[in-house]
XYZ file of C-alpha atoms in Angstrom:
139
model
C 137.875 -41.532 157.953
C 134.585 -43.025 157.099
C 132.048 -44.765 158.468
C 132.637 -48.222 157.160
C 136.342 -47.742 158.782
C 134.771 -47.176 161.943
C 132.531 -50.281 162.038
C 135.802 -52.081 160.784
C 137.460 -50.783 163.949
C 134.461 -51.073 166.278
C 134.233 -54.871 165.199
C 137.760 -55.294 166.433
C 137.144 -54.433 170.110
C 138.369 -56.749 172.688
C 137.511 -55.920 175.735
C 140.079 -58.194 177.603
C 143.287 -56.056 177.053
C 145.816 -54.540 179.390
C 146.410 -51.258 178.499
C 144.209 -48.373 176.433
C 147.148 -48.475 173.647
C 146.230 -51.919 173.237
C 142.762 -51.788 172.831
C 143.510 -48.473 170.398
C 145.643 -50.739 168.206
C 143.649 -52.942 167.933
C 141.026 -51.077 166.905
C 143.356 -49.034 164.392
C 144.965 -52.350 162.901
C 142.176 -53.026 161.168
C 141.540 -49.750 159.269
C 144.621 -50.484 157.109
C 142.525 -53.128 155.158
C 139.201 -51.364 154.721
C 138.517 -50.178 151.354
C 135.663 -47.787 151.706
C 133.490 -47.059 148.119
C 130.159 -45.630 147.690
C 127.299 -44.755 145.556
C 125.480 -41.236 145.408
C 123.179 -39.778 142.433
C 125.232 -36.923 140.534
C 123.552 -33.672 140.975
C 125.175 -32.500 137.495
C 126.536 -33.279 134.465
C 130.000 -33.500 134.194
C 132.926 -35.268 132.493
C 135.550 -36.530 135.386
C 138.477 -39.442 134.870
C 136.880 -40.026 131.595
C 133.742 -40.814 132.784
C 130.713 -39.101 130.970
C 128.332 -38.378 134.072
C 124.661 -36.759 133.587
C 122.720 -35.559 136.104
C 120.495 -37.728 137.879
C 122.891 -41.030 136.998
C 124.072 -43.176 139.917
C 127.933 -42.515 140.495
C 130.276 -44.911 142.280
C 133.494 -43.632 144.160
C 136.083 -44.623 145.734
C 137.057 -41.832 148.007
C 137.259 -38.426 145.708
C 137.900 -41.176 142.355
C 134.670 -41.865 140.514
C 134.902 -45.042 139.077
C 131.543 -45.490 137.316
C 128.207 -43.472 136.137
C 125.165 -45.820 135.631
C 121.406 -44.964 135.187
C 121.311 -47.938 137.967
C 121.841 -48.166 141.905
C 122.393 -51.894 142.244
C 124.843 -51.437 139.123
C 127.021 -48.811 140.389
C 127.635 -50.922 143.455
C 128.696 -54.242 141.524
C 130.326 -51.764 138.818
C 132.768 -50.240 141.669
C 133.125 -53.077 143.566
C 134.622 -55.127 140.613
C 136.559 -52.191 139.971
C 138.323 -51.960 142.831
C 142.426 -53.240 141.798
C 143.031 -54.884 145.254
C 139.527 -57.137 145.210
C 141.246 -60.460 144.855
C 142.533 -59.741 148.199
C 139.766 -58.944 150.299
C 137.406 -61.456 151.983
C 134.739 -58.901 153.534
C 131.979 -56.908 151.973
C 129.901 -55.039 154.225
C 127.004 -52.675 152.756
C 125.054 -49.636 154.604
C 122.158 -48.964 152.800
C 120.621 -45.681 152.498
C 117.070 -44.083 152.457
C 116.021 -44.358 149.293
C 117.133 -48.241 149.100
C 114.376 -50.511 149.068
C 113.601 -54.472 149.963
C 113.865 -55.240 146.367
C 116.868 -53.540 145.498
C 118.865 -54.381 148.824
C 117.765 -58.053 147.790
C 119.294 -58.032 144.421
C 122.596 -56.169 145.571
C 122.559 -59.440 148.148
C 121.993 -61.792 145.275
C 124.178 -60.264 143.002
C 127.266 -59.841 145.320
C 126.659 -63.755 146.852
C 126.819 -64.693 142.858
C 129.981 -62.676 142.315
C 131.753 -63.182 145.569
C 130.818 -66.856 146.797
C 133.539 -66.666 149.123
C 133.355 -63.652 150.578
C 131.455 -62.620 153.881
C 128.745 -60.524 152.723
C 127.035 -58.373 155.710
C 124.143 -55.595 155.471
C 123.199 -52.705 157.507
C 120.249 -50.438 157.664
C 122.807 -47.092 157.830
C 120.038 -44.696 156.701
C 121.780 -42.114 155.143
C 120.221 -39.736 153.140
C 122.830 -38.890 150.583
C 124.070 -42.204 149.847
C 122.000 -45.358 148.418
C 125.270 -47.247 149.491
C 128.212 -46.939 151.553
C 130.452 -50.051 151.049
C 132.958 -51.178 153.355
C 135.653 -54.516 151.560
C 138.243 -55.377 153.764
């Protein structure tokens, strides 16, 4: 369904088994434990789950659910992340960066999530997308 679900399932490959419907469920096992969110700029203003959203603002979303409207990229990446009700299970954070992410800010979303996540495997991954600063996979 997205493409943090299909890294999740690509990462799950094992090339030594039997039978096509075992390498399939393997592959598929995994996707029940990815969490996908991301952050996009809004290209309106608009008032949605009782969030106040203006135009230009980064938005974070979890599928078609926006969670949070910040003037910030690196914000609305911590902002959804923390928001997310199942985060206290998850061990994984992997982040594809987008286009219009640079060094710095890549850096600090690194810093920031190490700091907030100490235990958690943190990966990231030049996905240059043009629409999306970040696409977030936490599984």
């Amino acid at each position: 369904h997205s493409a943090a679900e299909g890294y999740s399932a690509l990462s799950m490959i094992d090339p030594l088994v039997d039978t096509i419907d075992e390498f399939v469920e393997a592959m598929s096992g995994s996707i029940e434990y990815v969490t996908t969110v991301s952050v996009t700029n809004s290209v309106r203003d608009a008032f949605m789950n009782g969030i106040s959203i203006k135009k230009g603002s980064y938005i974070g979303l979890d599928g078609e659910n926006i969670l949070c409207s910040v003037d910030d990229k690196i914000t609305a990446a911590v902002t959804t992340i923390k928001a997310l009700p199942d985060i206290d299970s998850k061990e994984t954070i992997i982040v594809f960066y987008g286009n219009d992410v640079t060094g710095e800010e890549r850096d600090a979303l690194e810093s920031e999530l190490n700091n907030l996540f100490p235990l958690f495997d943190i990966g990231f991954i030049e996905g240059g997308q043009p629409l999306y600063s970040f696409i977030i996979s936490v599984e």
